[in-house]
Amino acid sequence: NAGVTQTPKFQVLKTGQSMTLQCAQDMNHNSMYWYRQDPGMGLRLIYYSASEGTTDKGEVPNGYNVSRLNKREFSLRLESAAPSQTSVYFCASSTPGELGLAGTRTYNEQFFGPGTRLTVL
Amino acid sequence: DAKTTQPTSMDCAEGRAANLPCNHSTISGNEYVYWYRQIHSQGPQYIIHGLKNNETNEMASLIITEDRKSSTLILPHATLRDTAVYYCIVRYYSGGGADGLTFGKGTHLIIQP
């Protein structure tokens, strides 16, 4: 199992250019996520997808679009890149949470890819 | 979600137990405590999670105080490979099938040889 894979590993763009970051998982997980991490900071959620055909906005969705192509693949698109989007982008996947105590659900663990390091000049 | 407070950095000698504290004084009854770590800019890695009871797995132990306002992650025999940023996350899962995690700045744990 490769787990979660991301392409490309590195990318340099000029302001205004567009690109798509690719993510795939081979663990048959229903849920997938895109995060960004700026220097010295924790990760912030951009978009997520609970299942094939559904997507939802996270904390910082502006300037991004996503596509859940099938159960395996979840892509992130920058239509017009800006220097503020310089960051490391992580994709993750997880199974749905299991039913826990008192009717609450817990997460299963999220599995992260190696990241894409994007620089926008 | 409850806010968490962690020290910015900690040192620990190799072979000793590393104890990483986390305060979450506003945690509610149905929120879980999760720990992830991130080694040198790799993707974060799940370590452990718990609700109220202490938990142990092959990587670590999680001790949650009785009032659930704080917790401690214990790496029993730290190695140099445990040098990483450790994130304490408190989260209630809404049950909608997926939900993202909220990462703070975490604790940078440095294992000294």
Short mmCIF file of N, CA and C in Angstrom, two decimals, chain B:
data_model
loop_
_atom_site.label_atom_id
_atom_site.label_comp_id
_atom_site.label_asym_id
_atom_site.label_seq_id
_atom_site.Cartn_x
_atom_site.Cartn_y
_atom_site.Cartn_z
N ASP B 1 -15.03 24.08 19.10
CA ASP B 1 -14.04 23.16 19.66
C ASP B 1 -13.27 23.84 20.77
N ALA B 2 -12.88 23.04 21.77
CA ALA B 2 -12.11 23.57 22.88
C ALA B 2 -10.73 23.99 22.40
N LYS B 3 -10.23 25.09 22.98
CA LYS B 3 -8.90 25.55 22.63
C LYS B 3 -7.89 24.79 23.47
N THR B 4 -6.72 24.54 22.91
CA THR B 4 -5.67 23.85 23.63
C THR B 4 -4.48 24.76 23.81
N THR B 5 -3.73 24.54 24.88
CA THR B 5 -2.51 25.28 25.17
C THR B 5 -1.39 24.29 25.41
N GLN B 6 -0.30 24.46 24.64
CA GLN B 6 0.86 23.58 24.77
C GLN B 6 2.12 24.43 24.89
N PRO B 7 3.14 23.92 25.58
CA PRO B 7 4.41 24.65 25.58
C PRO B 7 4.99 24.70 24.17
N THR B 8 5.72 25.76 23.89
CA THR B 8 6.27 25.92 22.54
C THR B 8 7.33 24.87 22.24
N SER B 9 8.17 24.57 23.23
CA SER B 9 9.23 23.59 23.00
C SER B 9 9.61 22.89 24.29
N MET B 10 10.18 21.71 24.14
CA MET B 10 10.65 20.91 25.27
C MET B 10 11.85 20.10 24.83
N ASP B 11 12.74 19.84 25.81
CA ASP B 11 13.87 18.93 25.58
C ASP B 11 13.68 17.68 26.41
N CYS B 12 14.25 16.58 25.93
CA CYS B 12 14.22 15.34 26.69
C CYS B 12 15.46 14.54 26.31
N ALA B 13 16.06 13.86 27.28
CA ALA B 13 17.23 13.04 27.00
C ALA B 13 16.81 11.73 26.37
N GLU B 14 17.60 11.28 25.44
CA GLU B 14 17.34 10.01 24.78
C GLU B 14 17.25 8.88 25.81
N GLY B 15 16.26 8.02 25.65
CA GLY B 15 16.08 6.90 26.56
C GLY B 15 15.18 7.21 27.76
N ARG B 16 14.93 8.49 28.00
CA ARG B 16 14.05 8.88 29.10
C ARG B 16 12.62 9.01 28.59
N ALA B 17 11.70 9.07 29.54
CA ALA B 17 10.31 9.29 29.17
C ALA B 17 10.08 10.77 28.85
N ALA B 18 9.41 11.02 27.74
CA ALA B 18 9.04 12.39 27.37
C ALA B 18 7.58 12.60 27.75
N ASN B 19 7.34 13.64 28.54
CA ASN B 19 5.98 13.94 29.00
C ASN B 19 5.55 15.28 28.41
N LEU B 20 4.58 15.26 27.53
CA LEU B 20 4.14 16.47 26.85
C LEU B 20 2.77 16.88 27.38
N PRO B 21 2.68 18.05 28.01
CA PRO B 21 1.41 18.48 28.59
C PRO B 21 0.54 19.23 27.59
N CYS B 22 -0.75 19.21 27.88
CA CYS B 22 -1.71 19.97 27.08
C CYS B 22 -2.85 20.41 27.99
N ASN B 23 -3.14 21.69 27.96
CA ASN B 23 -4.29 22.21 28.71
C ASN B 23 -5.47 22.42 27.78
N HIS B 24 -6.62 21.98 28.21
CA HIS B 24 -7.86 22.16 27.43
C HIS B 24 -8.99 22.38 28.42
N SER B 25 -8.92 23.49 29.14
CA SER B 25 -9.81 23.75 30.26
C SER B 25 -11.27 23.94 29.84
N THR B 26 -11.53 24.25 28.57
CA THR B 26 -12.91 24.47 28.12
C THR B 26 -13.49 23.25 27.41
N ILE B 27 -12.86 22.12 27.56
CA ILE B 27 -13.32 20.91 26.88
C ILE B 27 -14.73 20.54 27.35
N SER B 28 -15.56 20.10 26.44
CA SER B 28 -16.90 19.67 26.80
C SER B 28 -16.97 18.14 26.87
N GLY B 29 -18.07 17.64 27.40
CA GLY B 29 -18.15 16.23 27.74
C GLY B 29 -18.04 15.27 26.58
N ASN B 30 -18.37 15.72 25.37
CA ASN B 30 -18.34 14.81 24.23
C ASN B 30 -17.17 15.08 23.29
N GLU B 31 -16.21 15.83 23.74
CA GLU B 31 -15.02 16.10 22.93
C GLU B 31 -13.89 15.15 23.30
N TYR B 32 -13.23 14.65 22.27
CA TYR B 32 -12.10 13.76 22.43
C TYR B 32 -10.79 14.54 22.38
N VAL B 33 -9.76 13.98 22.98
CA VAL B 33 -8.41 14.53 22.89
C VAL B 33 -7.61 13.65 21.93
N TYR B 34 -7.00 14.29 20.93
CA TYR B 34 -6.19 13.59 19.94
C TYR B 34 -4.75 14.14 19.98
N TRP B 35 -3.82 13.27 19.68
CA TRP B 35 -2.43 13.69 19.52
C TRP B 35 -1.92 13.23 18.16
N TYR B 36 -1.31 14.17 17.45
CA TYR B 36 -0.60 13.90 16.21
C TYR B 36 0.81 14.45 16.35
N ARG B 37 1.71 13.97 15.50
CA ARG B 37 3.04 14.56 15.46
C ARG B 37 3.48 14.75 14.02
N GLN B 38 4.40 15.69 13.83
CA GLN B 38 4.90 15.99 12.50
C GLN B 38 6.42 16.03 12.57
N ILE B 39 7.03 15.10 11.88
CA ILE B 39 8.48 14.96 11.87
C ILE B 39 9.03 15.72 10.67
N HIS B 40 9.78 16.76 10.95
CA HIS B 40 10.56 17.48 9.95
C HIS B 40 9.78 17.72 8.65
N SER B 41 8.64 18.41 8.77
CA SER B 41 7.88 18.86 7.59
C SER B 41 7.25 17.72 6.79
N GLN B 42 7.25 16.50 7.33
CA GLN B 42 6.48 15.43 6.71
C GLN B 42 5.01 15.66 7.04
N GLY B 43 4.14 14.84 6.46
CA GLY B 43 2.74 14.90 6.84
C GLY B 43 2.55 14.47 8.29
N PRO B 44 1.60 15.05 9.00
CA PRO B 44 1.35 14.65 10.39
C PRO B 44 1.00 13.16 10.49
N GLN B 45 1.29 12.61 11.66
CA GLN B 45 1.06 11.19 11.93
C GLN B 45 0.23 11.07 13.20
N TYR B 46 -0.83 10.29 13.12
CA TYR B 46 -1.67 10.04 14.29
C TYR B 46 -0.89 9.27 15.36
N ILE B 47 -1.08 9.65 16.63
CA ILE B 47 -0.43 8.92 17.72
C ILE B 47 -1.47 8.17 18.55
N ILE B 48 -2.43 8.91 19.10
CA ILE B 48 -3.35 8.31 20.06
C ILE B 48 -4.53 9.24 20.28
N HIS B 49 -5.65 8.74 20.79
CA HIS B 49 -6.72 9.62 21.21
C HIS B 49 -7.48 8.98 22.37
N GLY B 50 -8.24 9.82 23.12
CA GLY B 50 -9.00 9.32 24.26
C GLY B 50 -10.10 10.27 24.64
N LEU B 51 -11.03 9.76 25.46
CA LEU B 51 -12.15 10.57 25.93
C LEU B 51 -11.99 10.91 27.41
N LYS B 52 -11.94 9.91 28.25
CA LYS B 52 -11.79 10.18 29.68
C LYS B 52 -10.84 9.18 30.34
N ASN B 53 -10.77 7.99 29.80
CA ASN B 53 -9.88 7.00 30.38
C ASN B 53 -8.48 7.13 29.81
N ASN B 54 -7.51 6.69 30.58
CA ASN B 54 -6.14 6.66 30.06
C ASN B 54 -6.06 5.63 28.94
N GLU B 55 -5.25 5.93 27.95
CA GLU B 55 -5.11 5.06 26.79
C GLU B 55 -3.63 4.76 26.56
N THR B 56 -3.37 3.59 26.02
CA THR B 56 -2.00 3.20 25.68
C THR B 56 -2.02 2.43 24.37
N ASN B 57 -1.05 2.73 23.52
CA ASN B 57 -0.84 1.90 22.33
C ASN B 57 0.65 1.69 22.16
N GLU B 58 1.03 1.18 21.01
CA GLU B 58 2.44 0.83 20.82
C GLU B 58 3.34 2.06 20.73
N MET B 59 2.76 3.22 20.49
CA MET B 59 3.57 4.42 20.36
C MET B 59 3.69 5.20 21.66
N ALA B 60 2.58 5.29 22.40
CA ALA B 60 2.54 6.23 23.52
C ALA B 60 1.42 5.90 24.48
N SER B 61 1.41 6.66 25.59
CA SER B 61 0.30 6.62 26.54
C SER B 61 -0.30 8.01 26.65
N LEU B 62 -1.59 8.05 26.89
CA LEU B 62 -2.31 9.29 27.07
C LEU B 62 -2.96 9.28 28.44
N ILE B 63 -2.60 10.27 29.25
CA ILE B 63 -3.16 10.39 30.59
C ILE B 63 -4.06 11.63 30.59
N ILE B 64 -5.33 11.44 30.90
CA ILE B 64 -6.29 12.54 30.96
C ILE B 64 -6.71 12.73 32.41
N THR B 65 -6.64 13.96 32.90
CA THR B 65 -7.02 14.20 34.29
C THR B 65 -8.50 13.93 34.49
N GLU B 66 -8.87 13.72 35.75
CA GLU B 66 -10.25 13.34 36.06
C GLU B 66 -11.24 14.42 35.63
N ASP B 67 -10.86 15.69 35.75
CA ASP B 67 -11.75 16.77 35.33
C ASP B 67 -11.66 17.04 33.83
N ARG B 68 -10.77 16.33 33.16
CA ARG B 68 -10.55 16.39 31.69
C ARG B 68 -10.06 17.75 31.22
N LYS B 69 -9.57 18.57 32.10
CA LYS B 69 -9.11 19.89 31.70
C LYS B 69 -7.67 19.88 31.21
N SER B 70 -6.98 18.80 31.38
CA SER B 70 -5.63 18.70 30.85
C SER B 70 -5.29 17.24 30.58
N SER B 71 -4.24 17.06 29.80
CA SER B 71 -3.79 15.71 29.48
C SER B 71 -2.28 15.73 29.27
N THR B 72 -1.69 14.53 29.31
CA THR B 72 -0.26 14.39 29.09
C THR B 72 -0.01 13.23 28.14
N LEU B 73 0.76 13.48 27.13
CA LEU B 73 1.21 12.43 26.23
C LEU B 73 2.56 11.95 26.73
N ILE B 74 2.70 10.65 26.86
CA ILE B 74 3.95 10.08 27.36
C ILE B 74 4.57 9.17 26.30
N LEU B 75 5.80 9.51 25.91
CA LEU B 75 6.60 8.62 25.08
C LEU B 75 7.55 7.91 26.03
N PRO B 76 7.40 6.63 26.28
CA PRO B 76 8.07 5.99 27.42
C PRO B 76 9.59 5.94 27.32
N HIS B 77 10.12 5.74 26.16
CA HIS B 77 11.58 5.65 25.98
C HIS B 77 11.94 6.43 24.71
N ALA B 78 12.11 7.73 24.87
CA ALA B 78 12.28 8.58 23.70
C ALA B 78 13.57 8.25 22.95
N THR B 79 13.47 8.30 21.63
CA THR B 79 14.64 8.14 20.77
C THR B 79 14.81 9.39 19.93
N LEU B 80 15.94 9.49 19.26
CA LEU B 80 16.20 10.66 18.43
C LEU B 80 15.13 10.83 17.35
N ARG B 81 14.56 9.72 16.91
CA ARG B 81 13.54 9.77 15.87
C ARG B 81 12.21 10.34 16.36
N ASP B 82 12.10 10.53 17.68
CA ASP B 82 10.88 11.14 18.23
C ASP B 82 10.94 12.66 18.21
N THR B 83 12.06 13.22 17.79
CA THR B 83 12.14 14.68 17.63
C THR B 83 11.13 15.10 16.57
N ALA B 84 10.18 15.96 16.98
CA ALA B 84 9.07 16.32 16.09
C ALA B 84 8.24 17.42 16.76
N VAL B 85 7.29 17.95 16.03
CA VAL B 85 6.28 18.84 16.61
C VAL B 85 5.06 18.00 16.95
N TYR B 86 4.61 18.10 18.20
CA TYR B 86 3.49 17.31 18.69
C TYR B 86 2.27 18.21 18.86
N TYR B 87 1.17 17.80 18.28
CA TYR B 87 -0.06 18.57 18.32
C TYR B 87 -1.12 17.89 19.19
N CYS B 88 -1.66 18.65 20.11
CA CYS B 88 -2.78 18.21 20.93
C CYS B 88 -4.04 18.84 20.33
N ILE B 89 -5.04 18.04 20.02
CA ILE B 89 -6.25 18.52 19.34
C ILE B 89 -7.46 18.02 20.10
N VAL B 90 -8.37 18.92 20.38
CA VAL B 90 -9.62 18.54 21.04
C VAL B 90 -10.74 18.75 20.03
N ARG B 91 -11.56 17.71 19.87
CA ARG B 91 -12.54 17.78 18.78
C ARG B 91 -13.76 16.95 19.09
N TYR B 92 -14.93 17.52 18.75
CA TYR B 92 -16.16 16.74 18.73
C TYR B 92 -16.48 16.42 17.29
N TYR B 93 -16.69 15.20 17.02
CA TYR B 93 -17.00 14.78 15.66
C TYR B 93 -18.49 14.86 15.45
N SER B 94 -18.92 15.61 14.45
CA SER B 94 -20.34 15.87 14.25
C SER B 94 -21.08 14.68 13.65
N GLY B 95 -20.36 13.67 13.19
CA GLY B 95 -21.01 12.48 12.67
C GLY B 95 -21.46 12.60 11.24
N GLY B 96 -21.03 13.65 10.56
CA GLY B 96 -21.46 13.85 9.18
C GLY B 96 -20.67 13.07 8.16
N GLY B 97 -19.72 12.27 8.60
CA GLY B 97 -18.96 11.45 7.68
C GLY B 97 -17.54 11.91 7.53
N ALA B 98 -17.28 13.17 7.78
CA ALA B 98 -15.91 13.67 7.71
C ALA B 98 -15.87 15.01 8.42
N ASP B 99 -14.74 15.33 8.93
CA ASP B 99 -14.57 16.64 9.53
C ASP B 99 -13.08 16.89 9.65
N GLY B 100 -12.66 18.12 9.48
CA GLY B 100 -11.24 18.41 9.52
C GLY B 100 -10.73 18.62 10.93
N LEU B 101 -9.43 18.56 11.08
CA LEU B 101 -8.77 18.79 12.35
C LEU B 101 -8.27 20.22 12.42
N THR B 102 -8.23 20.77 13.62
CA THR B 102 -7.70 22.11 13.84
C THR B 102 -6.38 21.99 14.57
N PHE B 103 -5.30 22.33 13.87
CA PHE B 103 -3.96 22.23 14.43
C PHE B 103 -3.52 23.60 14.94
N GLY B 104 -3.02 23.62 16.21
CA GLY B 104 -2.36 24.81 16.70
C GLY B 104 -0.90 24.77 16.29
N LYS B 105 -0.05 25.43 17.08
CA LYS B 105 1.38 25.44 16.75
C LYS B 105 2.11 24.26 17.35
N GLY B 106 1.51 23.58 18.33
CA GLY B 106 2.11 22.38 18.88
C GLY B 106 3.33 22.63 19.74
N THR B 107 3.92 21.52 20.21
CA THR B 107 5.15 21.54 21.01
C THR B 107 6.26 20.93 20.20
N HIS B 108 7.35 21.67 20.06
CA HIS B 108 8.52 21.12 19.38
C HIS B 108 9.34 20.34 20.41
N LEU B 109 9.31 19.03 20.33
CA LEU B 109 10.06 18.16 21.22
C LEU B 109 11.40 17.84 20.61
N ILE B 110 12.46 18.13 21.35
CA ILE B 110 13.80 17.85 20.88
C ILE B 110 14.41 16.79 21.80
N ILE B 111 14.78 15.65 21.22
CA ILE B 111 15.40 14.58 21.98
C ILE B 111 16.91 14.76 21.88
N GLN B 112 17.54 14.88 23.03
CA GLN B 112 18.99 15.13 23.09
C GLN B 112 19.74 13.82 23.26
N PRO B 113 20.82 13.62 22.50
CA PRO B 113 21.59 12.37 22.64
C PRO B 113 22.32 12.30 23.97
#
